[in-house]
Amino acid sequence: MPLLRGEEAIICEWLSWTLKFWGSMPTMPFRDVVGHVRLIDLLSRSVAGSSIPPSLLFAGPAGVGKHLTALAVAQALNCIQDSGLRAEGLGLRAQGSGLDACGTCAVCRRIARGVHPDVLLVAPGDSGAIKIDQVRDIVDRAAYRPFEGRRRVVIIDEADALAYPAQNALLKTLEEPPSLSVFILVTSRPDMLLPTVLSRCPQLRFRPLSADDIAAALMARGHNETEARAVAATADGSLGQALQASAGELVESRDIAQRVLAHAAAQSDPARRIDSAKELLAKIAGGASDREQLATHLRAMAVLIRDVAVLATRADARTLANPDVRPALERLTDAYHGERGTRAFAAVDRALFALQRNAGVKLVADWLVLQL
Ligand SMILES: [Zn+2]
């Protein structure tokens, strides 16, 4: 029965792929969080010392690991592996006295998959808001003892989407938290929360990630170094943004930006310079994505100009966002050192601003190449 054998083969392939996929999935404990070493150290020591506050606010830009850190807290509080071994496993941390989850036991895995009954995840619904009914529901559930874990953890993602009545409904619980529950509010816009809510939640500020951290995380996920560096350089400190970006396109953007800078450096005749604007517009198809595509080229250009300034001023070369193209950057230092570099950077910045304000893509590209 050849058909059956075919199906079997497909199922086997699917199974092995699935196993490989799950095997490579991040398991979420503290040690898997990229960057934020001091915050992670603080949290892991709070877990070890049973001094984790009953309510916390994780604030910081999108895509830097706030949600993953909240899951790691939930795992560290509930992991069922021997805690002595776990503390040893965390020896890499600065103080060495913290506690981390194993990441592999049944509890850790269920928390990572979002299906543990004592780890409640709340997020905005289709309306974009977190409604008062959602808050009432978790407040009710948090009042009981955990079903099976040691601590119940309520993670409210995009907490800025809590409507004011919903925030007020949460307030009383934050004031008098149930003894075995921990509330973690996650937001990139803490200013949208009521002062009364903010004052009840100690705030941990997550900063943008360094380009090095992002590149290392991408390489750990299988990107080659060139791709990883190019993506990291334009990811604005957000691993989330870097993971969404198409590496191939970003490498291409950086190549284009590099060629346009080199062309402008070699060509003083304005009529010929305009030619290089065509590079920036090469794949423009006449849609809304054109603006985003040109913006991507320009962001890559801004980072290249910044790197050229690092080389020209003999600043610490370890701060280069694009160290893999250093020889090409060196060739640009003659043209773009000092005032011209500053002017070029400001022009790219203005061009990006103009794109945001709906200026035409061709107009912006033509204007920019004359300013470089
Ligand atoms: Zn575990």
mmCIF file of N, CA, C and O in Angstrom, residues 120-164:
data_model
loop_
_atom_site.group_PDB
_atom_site.id
_atom_site.type_symbol
_atom_site.label_atom_id
_atom_site.label_comp_id
_atom_site.label_asym_id
_atom_site.label_seq_id
_atom_site.Cartn_x
_atom_site.Cartn_y
_atom_site.Cartn_z
ATOM 1 N N LEU A 120 -1.889 32.907 35.262
ATOM 2 C CA LEU A 120 -2.991 33.486 34.489
ATOM 3 C C LEU A 120 -2.461 34.601 33.598
ATOM 4 O O LEU A 120 -1.794 35.512 34.071
ATOM 5 N N LEU A 121 -2.759 34.480 32.320
ATOM 6 C CA LEU A 121 -2.298 35.490 31.363
ATOM 7 C C LEU A 121 -3.480 36.334 30.919
ATOM 8 O O LEU A 121 -4.512 35.802 30.513
ATOM 9 N N VAL A 122 -3.323 37.637 31.023
ATOM 10 C CA VAL A 122 -4.385 38.551 30.606
ATOM 11 C C VAL A 122 -3.818 39.458 29.519
ATOM 12 O O VAL A 122 -2.704 39.965 29.659
ATOM 13 N N ALA A 123 -4.589 39.647 28.437
ATOM 14 C CA ALA A 123 -4.115 40.519 27.354
ATOM 15 C C ALA A 123 -5.333 41.204 26.740
ATOM 16 O O ALA A 123 -6.465 40.752 26.942
ATOM 17 N N PRO A 124 -5.114 42.285 25.993
ATOM 18 C CA PRO A 124 -6.246 42.966 25.363
ATOM 19 C C PRO A 124 -7.000 42.029 24.422
ATOM 20 O O PRO A 124 -6.381 41.185 23.768
ATOM 21 N N GLY A 125 -8.308 42.181 24.372
ATOM 22 C CA GLY A 125 -9.115 41.399 23.432
ATOM 23 C C GLY A 125 -9.169 42.088 22.083
ATOM 24 O O GLY A 125 -8.365 42.988 21.797
ATOM 25 N N ASP A 126 -10.119 41.664 21.246
ATOM 26 C CA ASP A 126 -10.227 42.218 19.891
ATOM 27 C C ASP A 126 -10.431 43.725 19.885
ATOM 28 O O ASP A 126 -10.037 44.420 18.958
ATOM 29 N N SER A 127 -11.069 44.226 20.951
ATOM 30 C CA SER A 127 -11.355 45.666 20.996
ATOM 31 C C SER A 127 -10.088 46.475 21.253
ATOM 32 O O SER A 127 -10.098 47.699 21.165
ATOM 33 N N GLY A 128 -9.008 45.791 21.599
ATOM 34 C CA GLY A 128 -7.766 46.511 21.907
ATOM 35 C C GLY A 128 -7.671 46.919 23.361
ATOM 36 O O GLY A 128 -6.650 47.442 23.801
ATOM 37 N N ALA A 129 -8.738 46.668 24.128
ATOM 38 C CA ALA A 129 -8.729 47.061 25.543
ATOM 39 C C ALA A 129 -8.806 45.820 26.430
ATOM 40 O O ALA A 129 -9.268 44.763 25.999
ATOM 41 N N ILE A 130 -8.321 45.973 27.672
ATOM 42 C CA ILE A 130 -8.548 44.930 28.674
ATOM 43 C C ILE A 130 -9.751 45.392 29.480
ATOM 44 O O ILE A 130 -9.725 46.456 30.097
ATOM 45 N N LYS A 131 -10.811 44.609 29.426
ATOM 46 C CA LYS A 131 -12.080 45.075 29.990
ATOM 47 C C LYS A 131 -12.212 44.730 31.462
ATOM 48 O O LYS A 131 -11.551 43.820 31.969
ATOM 49 N N ILE A 132 -13.140 45.431 32.093
ATOM 50 C CA ILE A 132 -13.332 45.269 33.530
ATOM 51 C C ILE A 132 -13.735 43.834 33.881
ATOM 52 O O ILE A 132 -13.308 43.301 34.907
ATOM 53 N N ASP A 133 -14.480 43.167 32.981
ATOM 54 C CA ASP A 133 -14.886 41.776 33.260
ATOM 55 C C ASP A 133 -13.676 40.848 33.340
ATOM 56 O O ASP A 133 -13.638 39.938 34.170
ATOM 57 N N GLN A 134 -12.704 41.090 32.447
ATOM 58 C CA GLN A 134 -11.487 40.271 32.487
ATOM 59 C C GLN A 134 -10.773 40.449 33.822
ATOM 60 O O GLN A 134 -10.271 39.498 34.410
ATOM 61 N N VAL A 135 -10.732 41.712 34.288
ATOM 62 C CA VAL A 135 -10.043 41.990 35.552
ATOM 63 C C VAL A 135 -10.795 41.355 36.716
ATOM 64 O O VAL A 135 -10.193 40.715 37.579
ATOM 65 N N ARG A 136 -12.119 41.491 36.717
ATOM 66 C CA ARG A 136 -12.915 40.894 37.813
ATOM 67 C C ARG A 136 -12.683 39.395 37.879
ATOM 68 O O ARG A 136 -12.551 38.815 38.954
ATOM 69 N N ASP A 137 -12.632 38.781 36.688
ATOM 70 C CA ASP A 137 -12.425 37.335 36.621
ATOM 71 C C ASP A 137 -11.093 36.932 37.271
ATOM 72 O O ASP A 137 -11.049 36.034 38.111
ATOM 73 N N ILE A 138 -10.011 37.628 36.910
ATOM 74 C CA ILE A 138 -8.716 37.207 37.493
ATOM 75 C C ILE A 138 -8.623 37.583 38.971
ATOM 76 O O ILE A 138 -7.993 36.867 39.750
ATOM 77 N N VAL A 139 -9.251 38.694 39.347
ATOM 78 C CA VAL A 139 -9.239 39.068 40.767
ATOM 79 C C VAL A 139 -9.932 37.973 41.581
ATOM 80 O O VAL A 139 -9.444 37.549 42.628
ATOM 81 N N ASP A 140 -11.061 37.472 41.070
ATOM 82 C CA ASP A 140 -11.779 36.387 41.756
ATOM 83 C C ASP A 140 -10.903 35.141 41.866
ATOM 84 O O ASP A 140 -10.797 34.526 42.912
ATOM 85 N N ARG A 141 -10.299 34.784 40.732
ATOM 86 C CA ARG A 141 -9.515 33.542 40.720
ATOM 87 C C ARG A 141 -8.274 33.657 41.601
ATOM 88 O O ARG A 141 -7.849 32.683 42.221
ATOM 89 N N ALA A 142 -7.696 34.863 41.658
ATOM 90 C CA ALA A 142 -6.472 35.037 42.440
ATOM 91 C C ALA A 142 -6.739 34.989 43.943
ATOM 92 O O ALA A 142 -5.820 34.842 44.736
ATOM 93 N N ALA A 143 -8.021 35.106 44.326
ATOM 94 C CA ALA A 143 -8.345 35.109 45.756
ATOM 95 C C ALA A 143 -8.206 33.711 46.376
ATOM 96 O O ALA A 143 -8.039 33.579 47.575
ATOM 97 N N TYR A 144 -8.286 32.659 45.524
ATOM 98 C CA TYR A 144 -8.171 31.290 46.053
ATOM 99 C C TYR A 144 -6.715 30.842 46.113
ATOM 100 O O TYR A 144 -5.857 31.411 45.458
ATOM 101 N N ARG A 145 -6.489 29.798 46.893
ATOM 102 C CA ARG A 145 -5.137 29.218 46.924
ATOM 103 C C ARG A 145 -4.813 28.654 45.538
ATOM 104 O O ARG A 145 -5.713 28.245 44.813
ATOM 105 N N PRO A 146 -3.532 28.591 45.195
ATOM 106 C CA PRO A 146 -3.169 27.987 43.905
ATOM 107 C C PRO A 146 -3.670 26.545 43.848
ATOM 108 O O PRO A 146 -3.725 25.863 44.870
ATOM 109 N N PHE A 147 -4.036 26.088 42.635
ATOM 110 C CA PHE A 147 -4.539 24.713 42.487
ATOM 111 C C PHE A 147 -3.442 23.701 42.766
ATOM 112 O O PHE A 147 -3.625 22.728 43.450
ATOM 113 N N GLU A 148 -2.300 23.911 42.169
ATOM 114 C CA GLU A 148 -1.241 22.915 42.299
ATOM 115 C C GLU A 148 0.133 23.532 42.476
ATOM 116 O O GLU A 148 1.050 22.870 42.944
ATOM 117 N N GLY A 149 0.305 24.778 42.098
ATOM 118 C CA GLY A 149 1.622 25.404 42.216
ATOM 119 C C GLY A 149 1.837 25.982 43.605
ATOM 120 O O GLY A 149 0.966 25.905 44.470
ATOM 121 N N ARG A 150 3.049 26.543 43.819
ATOM 122 C CA ARG A 150 3.309 27.197 45.101
ATOM 123 C C ARG A 150 2.735 28.603 45.116
ATOM 124 O O ARG A 150 2.232 29.070 46.109
ATOM 125 N N ARG A 151 2.882 29.305 43.969
ATOM 126 C CA ARG A 151 2.394 30.675 43.893
ATOM 127 C C ARG A 151 1.569 30.857 42.620
ATOM 128 O O ARG A 151 1.912 30.313 41.574
ATOM 129 N N ARG A 152 0.500 31.621 42.756
ATOM 130 C CA ARG A 152 -0.244 31.964 41.545
ATOM 131 C C ARG A 152 0.376 33.236 40.980
ATOM 132 O O ARG A 152 0.698 34.165 41.723
ATOM 133 N N VAL A 153 0.574 33.270 39.671
ATOM 134 C CA VAL A 153 1.160 34.459 39.046
ATOM 135 C C VAL A 153 0.186 34.965 37.984
ATOM 136 O O VAL A 153 -0.248 34.211 37.113
ATOM 137 N N VAL A 154 -0.185 36.229 38.116
ATOM 138 C CA VAL A 154 -1.079 36.853 37.137
ATOM 139 C C VAL A 154 -0.239 37.806 36.293
ATOM 140 O O VAL A 154 0.368 38.737 36.822
ATOM 141 N N ILE A 155 -0.157 37.544 34.994
ATOM 142 C CA ILE A 155 0.643 38.399 34.111
ATOM 143 C C ILE A 155 -0.316 39.200 33.232
ATOM 144 O O ILE A 155 -1.096 38.628 32.466
ATOM 145 N N ILE A 156 -0.290 40.517 33.391
ATOM 146 C CA ILE A 156 -1.166 41.363 32.578
ATOM 147 C C ILE A 156 -0.322 42.027 31.503
ATOM 148 O O ILE A 156 0.453 42.945 31.765
ATOM 149 N N ASP A 157 -0.445 41.504 30.269
ATOM 150 C CA ASP A 157 0.315 42.051 29.146
ATOM 151 C C ASP A 157 -0.353 43.304 28.616
ATOM 152 O O ASP A 157 -1.581 43.406 28.627
ATOM 153 N N GLU A 158 0.468 44.223 28.113
ATOM 154 C CA GLU A 158 -0.054 45.498 27.608
ATOM 155 C C GLU A 158 -0.998 46.112 28.631
ATOM 156 O O GLU A 158 -2.157 46.437 28.335
ATOM 157 N N ALA A 159 -0.502 46.239 29.856
ATOM 158 C CA ALA A 159 -1.346 46.729 30.941
ATOM 159 C C ALA A 159 -1.866 48.146 30.673
ATOM 160 O O ALA A 159 -2.866 48.563 31.250
ATOM 161 N N ASP A 160 -1.203 48.858 29.749
ATOM 162 C CA ASP A 160 -1.691 50.206 29.402
ATOM 163 C C ASP A 160 -3.048 50.138 28.714
ATOM 164 O O ASP A 160 -3.741 51.147 28.593
ATOM 165 N N ALA A 161 -3.439 48.923 28.262
ATOM 166 C CA ALA A 161 -4.750 48.766 27.619
ATOM 167 C C ALA A 161 -5.869 48.575 28.643
ATOM 168 O O ALA A 161 -7.033 48.408 28.276
ATOM 169 N N LEU A 162 -5.511 48.581 29.926
ATOM 170 C CA LEU A 162 -6.552 48.496 30.961
ATOM 171 C C LEU A 162 -7.333 49.806 30.962
ATOM 172 O O LEU A 162 -6.754 50.874 31.176
ATOM 173 N N ALA A 163 -8.622 49.709 30.710
ATOM 174 C CA ALA A 163 -9.451 50.917 30.780
ATOM 175 C C ALA A 163 -9.441 51.400 32.242
ATOM 176 O O ALA A 163 -9.176 50.623 33.156
ATOM 177 N N TYR A 164 -9.720 52.688 32.453
ATOM 178 C CA TYR A 164 -9.638 53.207 33.829
ATOM 179 C C TYR A 164 -10.526 52.443 34.816
ATOM 180 O O TYR A 164 -10.079 52.131 35.923
#
